[in-house]
Every structure is written in structure tokens, then in C-alpha cells.
Amino acid sequence: MDMNLFSLKGKVALVTGASYGIGLAINTAFAAAGAACVFCDLHEDILQKGFDAYQALGIKAHGYVCDVTDEKQVEAMVARIEEEVGPIDILVNNAGVIKRVPMTEMSAEDFRKVVDVDLTAPFICAKAVIPSMIRRGRGKIINICSMMSELGRETVSAYAAAKGGLKMLTRNICSEYGGHNIQCNGIGPGYIETPQTEPLRQEGHPFNHFIISKTPAARWGTTEDLMGPAVFLASGASDFVNGHILYVDGGILAYIGKQP
């Protein structure tokens, strides 16, 4: 087997919301595989934290301030990236938001906000890069889905609705543009160790016990666990994989749980 199939040398990768956490890890893996790394975030101060993080890792990254829910801003950013870095070969729709509120207490405004960031923004970003991918006869789009693309849970109605929609958007992009040698797949992370989940992972916290007991791997995932799957889906090794959601969840979705 030719291991160069996994090389991203000469490719330009844009990962949205990649100043920290999952997005930063994925872009770090792309850099190690040879790609030119591009990222965007909503505010200048967050973007600067991203620059600092990449610099500490020895990665030259190109960063842009952009509201990915704004079609005009995204179009302008993509044009700048093509001019300053090169045509985008790989798009990872990673930027996301969650609001944990019981459904009957959640405002329609907040529901729409979550859907706008987690579903409409990936549509906008994919729409912006697909024409160039068609012209060049190749492209990779990776949508960061969730186990909530398959499961429901209390207080996350908007997030689950958006991620379920993102799963179907992934399949539809595959259906519409697979003939142009564009592969659109998703990654569905399980419960991952990030700064946002740190309070929940404290020893003795009931949610920490719940997640570990529900995961056959008996641990939380790490951002490093997502690196290999991301490189696979971004590389030539996955050229005949399309419309697939790769769940990186330690086995949660396969497991009914221990008998009480």
C-alpha cells in the first residue's frame, strides 16, 4: 500500500473555528501531513489566541476574522484565501455553538441562533468553495457532526436538530457533487476532553461517571483521537468514501449500557 495516499502535501485546508480545541487539533494534523493551514474565527482576540497556539506548535497558519453565518463575509474570505494562500482543497466545517436549555424554556431566537451557526454556516461555507472544487475536479469537505446527529438528549433540542440536519446536508452534498470528484463526509465526535468539558470531567462529577460508564472505551476522547480520522477523510485514501459519518465516540453509539 502506498502510504502517500495519506499525504496532504500541496493542499490548502480551511478549518472554521480552529483557534483551539477540536479545530486546532485537526489543523495540526493537516500540517503534519503537509497541508497549508488556514483558520477563521469570529473575533480578533480569539483569532490571535489561535495564531499564538499555532506558533507554539511550530505551524505557520493563515487566519481570518469571519462570521461564517454571513454569506458575504464568507465569500470575501474565500476570495482572499485563494489570492493569498491558494484554492481551498479541504474545508472542515468545525465552528459550532450549543445552548443547553430545556426546549419549553428556549426562545425561538436562541433556537435559530444554534441552527444558524451549526447548520446554515456549513451550507454557506460549502457553497462558497464548491465552484472552485468543480473547476479543479477535486475537493474534500468534512462536516463536524455529533452523536446528536443520531441521538436526542434533554436540553439540546436546537443542537440535535442542527446536527441531524448537518448529517443530511453531508449526504446531499455527496449526492449532488460526487460526480465532480468531491467527497463530503462527516466526523461525529463522542465526548471529548476540551476546555469546555473540563468542569464536567472532575472526579466525582455525576456526568463524568455517566459518560465513562456509557463508553465501551471507558474514557473520554481526546482531540488527538480525531486527528487520524480527519487526515483520512481529507486525503486520497478516502476518494471512494462519500456521504459517510465517521463516529469517533469510543463505541457509545454501539452500546446499550450495562445492566443495572
Short mmCIF file of C-alpha atoms in Angstrom, two decimals:
data_model
loop_
_atom_site.label_atom_id
_atom_site.label_comp_id
_atom_site.label_asym_id
_atom_site.label_seq_id
_atom_site.Cartn_x
_atom_site.Cartn_y
_atom_site.Cartn_z
CA MET A 1 0.00 0.00 0.00
CA ASP A 2 1.25 3.46 -0.92
CA MET A 3 1.27 5.49 2.30
CA ASN A 4 1.46 8.67 0.20
CA LEU A 5 -2.30 8.25 -0.11
CA PHE A 6 -2.49 9.97 3.29
CA SER A 7 -0.26 12.89 2.28
CA LEU A 8 -1.78 16.36 2.11
CA LYS A 9 1.35 17.93 0.62
CA GLY A 10 0.46 20.89 -1.59
CA LYS A 11 -3.13 21.09 -0.31
CA VAL A 12 -4.79 24.11 1.25
CA ALA A 13 -7.07 23.33 4.19
CA LEU A 14 -9.57 25.73 5.77
CA VAL A 15 -10.90 24.77 9.20
CA THR A 16 -13.54 27.10 10.65
CA GLY A 17 -13.46 27.93 14.35
CA ALA A 18 -9.99 26.42 14.68
CA SER A 19 -8.28 28.69 17.19
CA TYR A 20 -8.47 25.97 19.88
CA GLY A 21 -9.96 22.57 20.71
CA ILE A 22 -11.08 20.17 18.00
CA GLY A 23 -10.44 22.55 15.12
CA LEU A 24 -6.89 23.30 16.26
CA ALA A 25 -6.16 19.57 16.61
CA ILE A 26 -7.46 18.83 13.12
CA ASN A 27 -5.43 21.63 11.55
CA THR A 28 -2.36 20.46 13.46
CA ALA A 29 -2.80 17.01 11.92
CA PHE A 30 -3.25 18.54 8.48
CA ALA A 31 0.01 20.50 8.90
CA ALA A 32 1.85 17.32 9.89
CA ALA A 33 0.51 15.70 6.71
CA GLY A 34 1.85 18.57 4.62
CA ALA A 35 -1.10 20.91 4.12
CA ALA A 36 -1.10 24.70 4.28
CA CYS A 37 -3.32 25.52 7.26
CA VAL A 38 -5.97 28.23 7.22
CA PHE A 39 -8.41 29.00 10.01
CA CYS A 40 -11.03 31.58 10.84
CA ASP A 41 -12.80 32.78 13.93
CA LEU A 42 -15.46 35.28 14.85
CA HIS A 43 -13.37 37.83 16.81
CA GLU A 44 -9.87 39.25 16.50
CA ASP A 45 -8.91 38.35 20.08
CA ILE A 46 -9.84 34.69 19.58
CA LEU A 47 -8.00 34.67 16.26
CA GLN A 48 -4.87 35.98 17.97
CA LYS A 49 -5.05 33.17 20.53
CA GLY A 50 -5.16 30.83 17.57
CA PHE A 51 -2.08 32.41 16.00
CA ASP A 52 -0.27 32.02 19.33
CA ALA A 53 -1.29 28.35 19.58
CA TYR A 54 -0.12 27.53 16.06
CA GLN A 55 3.12 29.40 16.56
CA ALA A 56 3.80 27.44 19.75
CA LEU A 57 3.36 24.25 17.71
CA GLY A 58 5.73 25.48 15.03
CA ILE A 59 2.96 25.79 12.43
CA LYS A 60 2.66 28.69 10.02
CA ALA A 61 -1.10 29.26 9.84
CA HIS A 62 -3.14 31.81 7.95
CA GLY A 63 -6.00 33.27 9.98
CA TYR A 64 -9.03 35.38 9.09
CA VAL A 65 -11.77 37.06 11.08
CA CYS A 66 -15.10 35.93 9.65
CA ASP A 67 -18.68 35.40 10.75
CA VAL A 68 -19.40 32.11 8.98
CA THR A 69 -23.15 32.74 9.18
CA ASP A 70 -22.71 35.80 6.92
CA GLU A 71 -22.66 34.76 3.26
CA LYS A 72 -20.94 37.93 2.05
CA GLN A 73 -18.19 37.66 4.66
CA VAL A 74 -17.57 34.03 3.77
CA GLU A 75 -17.41 34.79 0.05
CA ALA A 76 -14.92 37.60 0.70
CA MET A 77 -12.80 35.38 2.96
CA VAL A 78 -12.67 32.55 0.42
CA ALA A 79 -11.61 35.02 -2.29
CA ARG A 80 -8.82 36.33 -0.04
CA ILE A 81 -7.64 32.82 0.80
CA GLU A 82 -7.50 31.90 -2.88
CA GLU A 83 -5.46 35.03 -3.60
CA GLU A 84 -3.13 34.89 -0.58
CA VAL A 85 -2.73 31.12 0.03
CA GLY A 86 -4.30 29.22 -2.85
CA PRO A 87 -7.51 27.45 -3.86
CA ILE A 88 -9.14 25.58 -0.99
CA ASP A 89 -8.75 21.81 -1.39
CA ILE A 90 -10.13 20.85 2.03
CA LEU A 91 -12.91 22.51 4.01
CA VAL A 92 -13.71 21.48 7.57
CA ASN A 93 -16.91 22.98 8.94
CA ASN A 94 -15.99 22.93 12.62
CA ALA A 95 -17.35 26.19 14.06
CA GLY A 96 -20.31 25.47 16.31
CA VAL A 97 -22.34 26.51 19.31
CA ILE A 98 -24.58 24.76 21.83
CA LYS A 99 -27.15 26.19 24.22
CA ARG A 100 -28.25 23.78 26.95
CA VAL A 101 -31.80 24.88 27.70
CA PRO A 102 -34.98 22.79 28.16
CA MET A 103 -36.97 23.04 24.95
CA THR A 104 -40.02 24.68 26.52
CA GLU A 105 -37.79 27.34 28.09
CA MET A 106 -35.79 28.07 24.93
CA SER A 107 -36.66 31.10 22.84
CA ALA A 108 -37.15 30.74 19.11
CA GLU A 109 -34.39 33.32 18.72
CA ASP A 110 -31.88 31.11 20.55
CA PHE A 111 -33.04 28.05 18.61
CA ARG A 112 -32.46 29.88 15.33
CA LYS A 113 -29.02 31.06 16.51
CA VAL A 114 -27.85 27.49 17.11
CA VAL A 115 -29.22 26.29 13.78
CA ASP A 116 -27.65 29.28 12.03
CA VAL A 117 -24.16 28.52 13.34
CA ASP A 118 -24.29 24.71 13.30
CA LEU A 119 -26.20 24.12 10.05
CA THR A 120 -26.62 27.24 7.93
CA ALA A 121 -22.95 28.21 8.23
CA PRO A 122 -21.68 24.85 6.88
CA PHE A 123 -24.09 25.29 3.95
CA ILE A 124 -22.72 28.80 3.31
CA CYS A 125 -19.07 27.72 3.55
CA ALA A 126 -19.54 24.64 1.37
CA LYS A 127 -21.43 26.69 -1.20
CA ALA A 128 -18.52 29.14 -1.33
CA VAL A 129 -15.82 26.53 -2.04
CA ILE A 130 -17.64 24.02 -4.24
CA PRO A 131 -17.49 26.01 -7.53
CA SER A 132 -13.67 26.13 -7.41
CA MET A 133 -13.55 22.45 -6.48
CA ILE A 134 -15.73 21.64 -9.51
CA ARG A 135 -13.40 23.61 -11.82
CA ARG A 136 -10.36 21.75 -10.49
CA GLY A 137 -12.09 18.37 -10.48
CA ARG A 138 -11.49 17.52 -6.82
CA GLY A 139 -12.29 18.56 -3.27
CA LYS A 140 -12.85 17.38 0.29
CA ILE A 141 -15.49 18.71 2.67
CA ILE A 142 -15.66 17.45 6.24
CA ASN A 143 -18.55 18.46 8.47
CA ILE A 144 -18.10 18.11 12.22
CA CYS A 145 -21.31 16.40 13.18
CA SER A 146 -22.07 14.86 16.58
CA MET A 147 -23.59 11.86 18.27
CA MET A 148 -26.56 14.20 18.47
CA SER A 149 -26.82 13.63 14.71
CA GLU A 150 -28.25 10.26 15.79
CA LEU A 151 -29.42 10.64 19.40
CA GLY A 152 -31.54 13.02 21.41
CA ARG A 153 -30.86 14.19 24.94
CA GLU A 154 -32.51 16.62 27.31
CA THR A 155 -31.74 20.37 26.92
CA VAL A 156 -30.12 20.13 23.45
CA SER A 157 -33.13 20.30 21.09
CA ALA A 158 -31.64 23.00 18.85
CA TYR A 159 -28.19 21.40 18.74
CA ALA A 160 -29.58 17.94 17.95
CA ALA A 161 -31.86 19.37 15.26
CA ALA A 162 -28.94 21.25 13.67
CA LYS A 163 -26.54 18.31 13.81
CA GLY A 164 -29.16 15.95 12.42
CA GLY A 165 -29.62 18.42 9.59
CA LEU A 166 -25.85 18.62 9.09
CA LYS A 167 -25.74 14.85 8.65
CA MET A 168 -28.29 15.11 5.86
CA LEU A 169 -26.55 18.14 4.31
CA THR A 170 -23.40 15.99 4.21
CA ARG A 171 -25.23 13.27 2.33
CA ASN A 172 -26.85 15.72 -0.03
CA ILE A 173 -23.55 17.40 -0.96
CA CYS A 174 -22.24 13.92 -1.72
CA SER A 175 -25.31 13.22 -3.86
CA GLU A 176 -25.09 16.47 -5.82
CA TYR A 177 -21.34 16.81 -6.32
CA GLY A 178 -19.82 13.33 -6.03
CA GLY A 179 -19.69 13.19 -9.81
CA HIS A 180 -17.22 16.09 -9.74
CA ASN A 181 -14.81 14.07 -7.56
CA ILE A 182 -15.87 15.99 -4.46
CA GLN A 183 -16.14 13.92 -1.30
CA CYS A 184 -18.25 15.25 1.57
CA ASN A 185 -18.15 13.28 4.79
CA GLY A 186 -18.70 13.95 8.47
CA ILE A 187 -16.92 13.23 11.72
CA GLY A 188 -19.12 12.64 14.74
CA PRO A 189 -17.02 13.12 17.87
CA GLY A 190 -18.02 11.47 21.10
CA TYR A 191 -17.44 13.21 24.40
CA ILE A 192 -14.05 14.88 24.01
CA GLU A 193 -11.64 16.42 26.51
CA THR A 194 -11.72 20.14 25.72
CA PRO A 195 -11.61 23.29 27.86
CA GLN A 196 -15.43 23.44 27.61
CA THR A 197 -15.89 19.95 29.07
CA GLU A 198 -13.23 20.30 31.78
CA PRO A 199 -15.72 21.12 34.59
CA LEU A 200 -17.76 18.03 33.70
CA ARG A 201 -14.73 15.74 33.86
CA GLN A 202 -13.90 16.31 37.50
CA GLU A 203 -13.56 13.17 39.60
CA GLY A 204 -16.86 12.55 41.35
CA HIS A 205 -18.94 14.61 38.93
CA PRO A 206 -22.03 12.55 38.05
CA PHE A 207 -21.77 13.44 34.34
CA ASN A 208 -18.16 12.21 34.25
CA HIS A 209 -19.28 8.87 35.69
CA PHE A 210 -22.21 8.74 33.25
CA ILE A 211 -20.02 9.25 30.17
CA ILE A 212 -17.35 6.76 31.22
CA SER A 213 -19.98 4.14 32.06
CA LYS A 214 -21.68 4.65 28.67
CA THR A 215 -18.45 4.44 26.67
CA PRO A 216 -17.03 0.96 25.93
CA ALA A 217 -13.56 2.56 25.77
CA ALA A 218 -14.21 3.63 29.40
CA ARG A 219 -12.74 7.09 28.92
CA TRP A 220 -13.36 10.48 27.38
CA GLY A 221 -11.94 11.01 23.92
CA THR A 222 -9.08 13.40 23.24
CA THR A 223 -8.68 15.84 20.39
CA GLU A 224 -5.78 13.65 19.22
CA ASP A 225 -8.29 10.83 18.67
CA LEU A 226 -9.80 12.93 15.87
CA MET A 227 -6.56 13.60 14.02
CA GLY A 228 -6.25 10.31 12.13
CA PRO A 229 -9.89 10.21 11.01
CA ALA A 230 -9.63 13.81 9.80
CA VAL A 231 -6.48 13.17 7.77
CA PHE A 232 -8.07 10.05 6.28
CA LEU A 233 -11.17 11.93 5.16
CA ALA A 234 -9.07 14.81 3.80
CA SER A 235 -6.67 12.62 1.85
CA GLY A 236 -6.66 10.48 -1.27
CA ALA A 237 -7.10 7.42 0.95
CA SER A 238 -10.83 8.25 1.17
CA ASP A 239 -11.52 9.04 -2.50
CA PHE A 240 -14.30 6.41 -2.67
CA VAL A 241 -15.77 7.29 0.73
CA ASN A 242 -18.61 9.76 0.33
CA GLY A 243 -21.69 10.77 2.31
CA HIS A 244 -20.43 8.88 5.36
CA ILE A 245 -20.46 9.99 9.01
CA LEU A 246 -17.46 8.55 10.86
CA TYR A 247 -18.33 8.42 14.54
CA VAL A 248 -15.27 8.74 16.76
CA ASP A 249 -17.04 8.03 20.02
CA GLY A 250 -15.28 5.15 21.78
CA GLY A 251 -18.25 2.93 20.92
CA ILE A 252 -21.09 4.85 22.59
CA LEU A 253 -23.46 4.51 19.66
CA ALA A 254 -22.89 0.76 19.54
CA TYR A 255 -23.59 0.22 23.24
CA ILE A 256 -26.86 -0.10 25.14
CA GLY A 257 -25.13 0.22 28.51
CA LYS A 258 -24.51 -2.06 31.44
CA GLN A 259 -27.39 -3.86 33.07
CA PRO A 260 -28.17 -2.23 36.45
#
